[in-house]
PDB file of C-alpha atoms in Angstrom:
ATOM      1  CA  MET A   1      -1.370 -12.809 -10.314  1.00 49.00           C
ATOM      2  CA  GLY A   2      -4.323 -14.113  -8.292  1.00 61.00           C
ATOM      3  CA  GLN A   3      -5.861 -14.067  -4.872  1.00 70.00           C
ATOM      4  CA  LEU A   4      -4.352 -14.304  -1.427  1.00 78.00           C
ATOM      5  CA  ARG A   5      -4.880 -17.419   0.632  1.00 82.00           C
ATOM      6  CA  THR A   6      -8.030 -17.198   2.728  1.00 91.00           C
ATOM      7  CA  SER A   7      -7.086 -17.875   6.334  1.00 90.00           C
ATOM      8  CA  PRO A   8      -7.463 -16.136   9.672  1.00 92.00           C
ATOM      9  CA  PRO A   9      -4.340 -15.535  11.758  1.00 90.00           C
ATOM     10  CA  PRO A  10      -3.371 -18.315  14.182  1.00 90.00           C
ATOM     11  CA  PRO A  11      -6.023 -18.696  16.889  1.00 91.00           C
ATOM     12  CA  GLN A  12      -3.447 -18.518  19.673  1.00 94.00           C
ATOM     13  CA  ALA A  13      -2.430 -14.979  18.620  1.00 95.00           C
ATOM     14  CA  SER A  14      -3.154 -12.386  21.275  1.00 95.00           C
ATOM     15  CA  GLU A  15      -3.634  -8.655  20.756  1.00 96.00           C
ATOM     16  CA  LEU A  16      -0.882  -6.294  21.888  1.00 96.00           C
ATOM     17  CA  GLU A  17      -1.912  -2.927  20.430  1.00 96.00           C
ATOM     18  CA  ARG A  18      -4.567  -1.432  18.136  1.00 97.00           C
ATOM     19  CA  TRP A  19      -4.775   1.739  16.028  1.00 98.00           C
ATOM     20  CA  VAL A  20      -7.750   3.255  14.233  1.00 98.00           C
ATOM     21  CA  LEU A  21      -7.058   5.393  11.165  1.00 97.00           C
ATOM     22  CA  ASP A  22      -9.551   7.687   9.499  1.00 96.00           C
ATOM     23  CA  SER A  23      -7.309   9.376   6.922  1.00 95.00           C
ATOM     24  CA  PRO A  24      -3.875   9.117   5.262  1.00 94.00           C
ATOM     25  CA  GLU A  25      -2.629  11.816   7.638  1.00 95.00           C
ATOM     26  CA  ASP A  26      -2.873   9.232  10.442  1.00 95.00           C
ATOM     27  CA  LEU A  27      -0.157   7.068   8.818  1.00 96.00           C
ATOM     28  CA  ARG A  28       2.708   9.095  10.302  1.00 94.00           C
ATOM     29  CA  VAL A  29       1.366   8.546  13.822  1.00 95.00           C
ATOM     30  CA  LEU A  30       0.888   4.841  13.064  1.00 96.00           C
ATOM     31  CA  ARG A  31       4.510   4.418  11.935  1.00 95.00           C
ATOM     32  CA  ALA A  32       5.964   6.030  15.059  1.00 93.00           C
ATOM     33  CA  SER A  33       3.529   4.356  17.433  1.00 96.00           C
ATOM     34  CA  LEU A  34       4.000   0.913  15.859  1.00 95.00           C
ATOM     35  CA  ARG A  35       7.783   1.190  16.148  1.00 91.00           C
ATOM     36  CA  ASP A  36       7.354   2.156  19.834  1.00 90.00           C
ATOM     37  CA  ALA A  37       5.006  -0.800  20.376  1.00 92.00           C
ATOM     38  CA  LEU A  38       7.525  -3.211  18.861  1.00 89.00           C
ATOM     39  CA  ASN A  39      10.173  -1.814  21.196  1.00 82.00           C
ATOM     40  CA  ARG A  40       7.891  -2.113  24.238  1.00 84.00           C
ATOM     41  CA  HIS A  41       6.966  -5.683  23.454  1.00 84.00           C
ATOM     42  CA  GLY A  42      10.524  -6.886  23.117  1.00 72.00           C
ATOM     43  CA  LEU A  43      11.117  -7.157  19.400  1.00 59.00           C
ATOM     44  CA  VAL A  44      14.077  -4.818  19.389  1.00 48.00           C
ATOM     45  CA  GLN A  45      17.025  -5.646  21.623  1.00 53.00           C
ATOM     46  CA  GLY A  46      19.712  -3.077  22.365  1.00 50.00           C
ATOM     47  CA  GLU A  47      20.167   0.124  20.428  1.00 43.00           C
ATOM     48  CA  ASP A  48      20.383  -1.222  16.880  1.00 45.00           C
ATOM     49  CA  LEU A  49      17.171  -1.991  15.048  1.00 47.00           C
ATOM     50  CA  ASP A  50      17.290  -5.137  12.973  1.00 68.00           C
ATOM     51  CA  GLU A  51      15.318  -5.380   9.744  1.00 79.00           C
ATOM     52  CA  VAL A  52      12.139  -6.866  11.262  1.00 79.00           C
ATOM     53  CA  PRO A  53      10.802  -3.619  12.795  1.00 85.00           C
ATOM     54  CA  HIS A  54      11.490  -1.781   9.552  1.00 88.00           C
ATOM     55  CA  LEU A  55       9.643  -4.450   7.582  1.00 92.00           C
ATOM     56  CA  VAL A  56       6.670  -4.494   9.969  1.00 94.00           C
ATOM     57  CA  VAL A  57       6.338  -0.704   9.738  1.00 94.00           C
ATOM     58  CA  LEU A  58       6.746  -0.762   5.945  1.00 95.00           C
ATOM     59  CA  VAL A  59       4.095  -3.461   5.477  1.00 96.00           C
ATOM     60  CA  ALA A  60       1.754  -1.733   7.947  1.00 96.00           C
ATOM     61  CA  THR A  61       2.089   1.523   6.019  1.00 96.00           C
ATOM     62  CA  GLU A  62       1.468  -0.130   2.644  1.00 94.00           C
ATOM     63  CA  LEU A  63      -1.512  -2.211   3.771  1.00 95.00           C
ATOM     64  CA  ALA A  64      -3.055   0.655   5.736  1.00 96.00           C
ATOM     65  CA  SER A  65      -2.612   2.961   2.723  1.00 94.00           C
ATOM     66  CA  ASN A  66      -4.409   0.411   0.544  1.00 91.00           C
ATOM     67  CA  ALA A  67      -7.224   0.111   3.083  1.00 94.00           C
ATOM     68  CA  LEU A  68      -7.612   3.881   3.335  1.00 95.00           C
ATOM     69  CA  ARG A  69      -7.563   4.277  -0.447  1.00 91.00           C
ATOM     70  CA  HIS A  70      -9.712   1.314  -1.501  1.00 89.00           C
ATOM     71  CA  GLY A  71     -11.710   0.307   1.586  1.00 91.00           C
ATOM     72  CA  ARG A  72     -14.274   1.886   3.838  1.00 92.00           C
ATOM     73  CA  PRO A  73     -13.171   3.694   6.993  1.00 92.00           C
ATOM     74  CA  PRO A  74     -12.155   3.362   9.611  1.00 97.00           C
ATOM     75  CA  THR A  75      -9.021   1.293   8.992  1.00 97.00           C
ATOM     76  CA  ILE A  76      -8.042  -0.780  12.019  1.00 98.00           C
ATOM     77  CA  ILE A  77      -4.467  -1.971  12.499  1.00 98.00           C
ATOM     78  CA  THR A  78      -3.843  -4.586  15.165  1.00 98.00           C
ATOM     79  CA  LEU A  79      -0.478  -5.885  16.369  1.00 97.00           C
ATOM     80  CA  LEU A  80      -0.759  -9.445  17.662  1.00 96.00           C
ATOM     81  CA  THR A  81       1.746 -11.963  18.972  1.00 94.00           C
ATOM     82  CA  THR A  82       2.323 -15.684  19.323  1.00 93.00           C
ATOM     83  CA  ASP A  83       5.320 -17.321  21.008  1.00 87.00           C
ATOM     84  CA  ASP A  84       7.548 -16.854  17.969  1.00 87.00           C
ATOM     85  CA  ARG A  85       5.795 -14.344  15.704  1.00 91.00           C
ATOM     86  CA  PHE A  86       4.384 -10.878  15.507  1.00 93.00           C
ATOM     87  CA  LEU A  87       1.288 -10.543  13.350  1.00 96.00           C
ATOM     88  CA  LEU A  88       0.002  -7.401  11.745  1.00 97.00           C
ATOM     89  CA  ASP A  89      -3.731  -7.363  10.943  1.00 98.00           C
ATOM     90  CA  VAL A  90      -5.146  -4.544   8.803  1.00 97.00           C
ATOM     91  CA  ALA A  91      -8.921  -4.271   8.489  1.00 97.00           C
ATOM     92  CA  ASP A  92     -11.268  -2.073   6.519  1.00 96.00           C
ATOM     93  CA  HIS A  93     -15.047  -2.094   6.306  1.00 96.00           C
ATOM     94  CA  ASP A  94     -15.493  -2.966   2.627  1.00 94.00           C
ATOM     95  CA  VAL A  95     -16.589  -6.600   2.783  1.00 93.00           C
ATOM     96  CA  SER A  96     -17.780  -6.550  -0.837  1.00 91.00           C
ATOM     97  CA  SER A  97     -14.307  -6.861  -2.365  1.00 88.00           C
ATOM     98  CA  VAL A  98     -11.645  -9.565  -2.281  1.00 86.00           C
ATOM     99  CA  PRO A  99      -7.942  -8.675  -2.023  1.00 84.00           C
ATOM    100  CA  GLU A 100      -6.104  -9.597  -5.207  1.00 75.00           C
ATOM    101  CA  LEU A 101      -2.448  -9.764  -6.095  1.00 70.00           C
ATOM    102  CA  THR A 102      -2.042  -7.839  -9.325  1.00 66.00           C
ATOM    103  CA  ASP A 103       0.764  -7.837 -11.838  1.00 56.00           C
ATOM    104  CA  ILE A 104       2.855  -4.720 -11.368  1.00 57.00           C
ATOM    105  CA  SER A 105       5.419  -3.074 -13.591  1.00 49.00           C
ATOM    106  CA  PRO A 106       8.307  -0.817 -12.565  1.00 48.00           C
ATOM    107  CA  THR A 107       6.451   2.217 -13.899  1.00 47.00           C
ATOM    108  CA  ASP A 108       3.283   1.641 -11.849  1.00 48.00           C
ATOM    109  CA  SER A 109       2.774   4.183  -9.080  1.00 48.00           C
ATOM    110  CA  GLY A 110       0.913   1.806  -6.759  1.00 52.00           C
ATOM    111  CA  GLY A 111      -0.318  -1.718  -6.293  1.00 55.00           C
ATOM    112  CA  ARG A 112       2.682  -3.026  -4.398  1.00 69.00           C
ATOM    113  CA  GLY A 113       1.266  -3.422  -0.881  1.00 82.00           C
ATOM    114  CA  LEU A 114       0.155  -7.050  -1.075  1.00 87.00           C
ATOM    115  CA  PHE A 115       3.144  -8.030  -3.197  1.00 86.00           C
ATOM    116  CA  LEU A 116       5.473  -6.405  -0.657  1.00 89.00           C
ATOM    117  CA  ALA A 117       3.725  -8.112   2.265  1.00 91.00           C
ATOM    118  CA  GLN A 118       4.135 -11.504   0.587  1.00 90.00           C
ATOM    119  CA  SER A 119       7.760 -10.804  -0.260  1.00 90.00           C
ATOM    120  CA  VAL A 120       9.018  -9.772   3.182  1.00 92.00           C
ATOM    121  CA  SER A 121       6.824 -11.591   5.697  1.00 93.00           C
ATOM    122  CA  LEU A 122       6.731 -15.220   6.814  1.00 93.00           C
ATOM    123  CA  ASP A 123       3.086 -15.675   5.885  1.00 93.00           C
ATOM    124  CA  VAL A 124       0.168 -13.615   4.559  1.00 94.00           C
ATOM    125  CA  GLY A 125      -3.547 -14.293   4.492  1.00 94.00           C
ATOM    126  CA  TRP A 126      -6.908 -12.624   4.497  1.00 95.00           C
ATOM    127  CA  TYR A 127     -10.325 -13.236   5.997  1.00 96.00           C
ATOM    128  CA  ALA A 128     -13.637 -11.476   6.421  1.00 96.00           C
ATOM    129  CA  THR A 129     -15.846 -10.987   9.440  1.00 95.00           C
ATOM    130  CA  GLY A 130     -19.420  -9.742   9.402  1.00 94.00           C
ATOM    131  CA  SER A 131     -18.194  -6.150   9.166  1.00 96.00           C
ATOM    132  CA  THR A 132     -14.531  -6.158   8.084  1.00 96.00           C
ATOM    133  CA  LYS A 133     -12.116  -7.467   5.483  1.00 96.00           C
ATOM    134  CA  ASN A 134      -8.755  -8.237   7.104  1.00 97.00           C
ATOM    135  CA  ILE A 135      -5.303  -8.816   5.663  1.00 96.00           C
ATOM    136  CA  TRP A 136      -2.606 -10.125   7.975  1.00 96.00           C
ATOM    137  CA  ALA A 137       1.136 -10.707   7.728  1.00 96.00           C
ATOM    138  CA  ALA A 138       3.427 -12.611  10.103  1.00 95.00           C
ATOM    139  CA  PHE A 139       6.995 -11.680  11.065  1.00 93.00           C
ATOM    140  CA  SER A 140       9.657 -13.471  13.077  1.00 88.00           C
ATOM    141  CA  ARG A 141       9.776 -12.403  16.686  1.00 81.00           C
TER     142      ARG A 141
END
C-alpha cells in the first residue's frame, strides 16, 4: 500500500501524559491509564463514553503493540492536545526502519495497526528524531 506521510505533529501540541512500556504485559495498564487520562483532561463528558475514547485506546494499543513487536524498547506513548484535537504519539527506538502500510487480507493475524489508525483518526503521520521513530494519530476533542 505504501508509506505514511512524513510529518511531525502540530507544533502547538502540548504534552498531557506519557507512558513508557517495556513489554506487552504493560498494554493493559496503558489502556486503563489512557482512558483515565482522557477523562481527566475533559474528553469524556457525563457518564456515557462516546466513540472517541474507545478509538484512541484501540489505536494506542495497536500502535504500541507494533512498536513492542517490531521496534526497540522502550516504547513511549505520549498523549498531546491542541485546542480541538487529542494526539497520540507512539515512539520506539528503531530508527533504521520506516513505517509502511501493507496490504492485509481477512485471514492475516496482524498488520492492521497503521491501517486502523488511518481509518479511524483525523490524521496520521510519522517522523524520526535522533533516537526514536514516532507515529502519531489525531482525534477530535
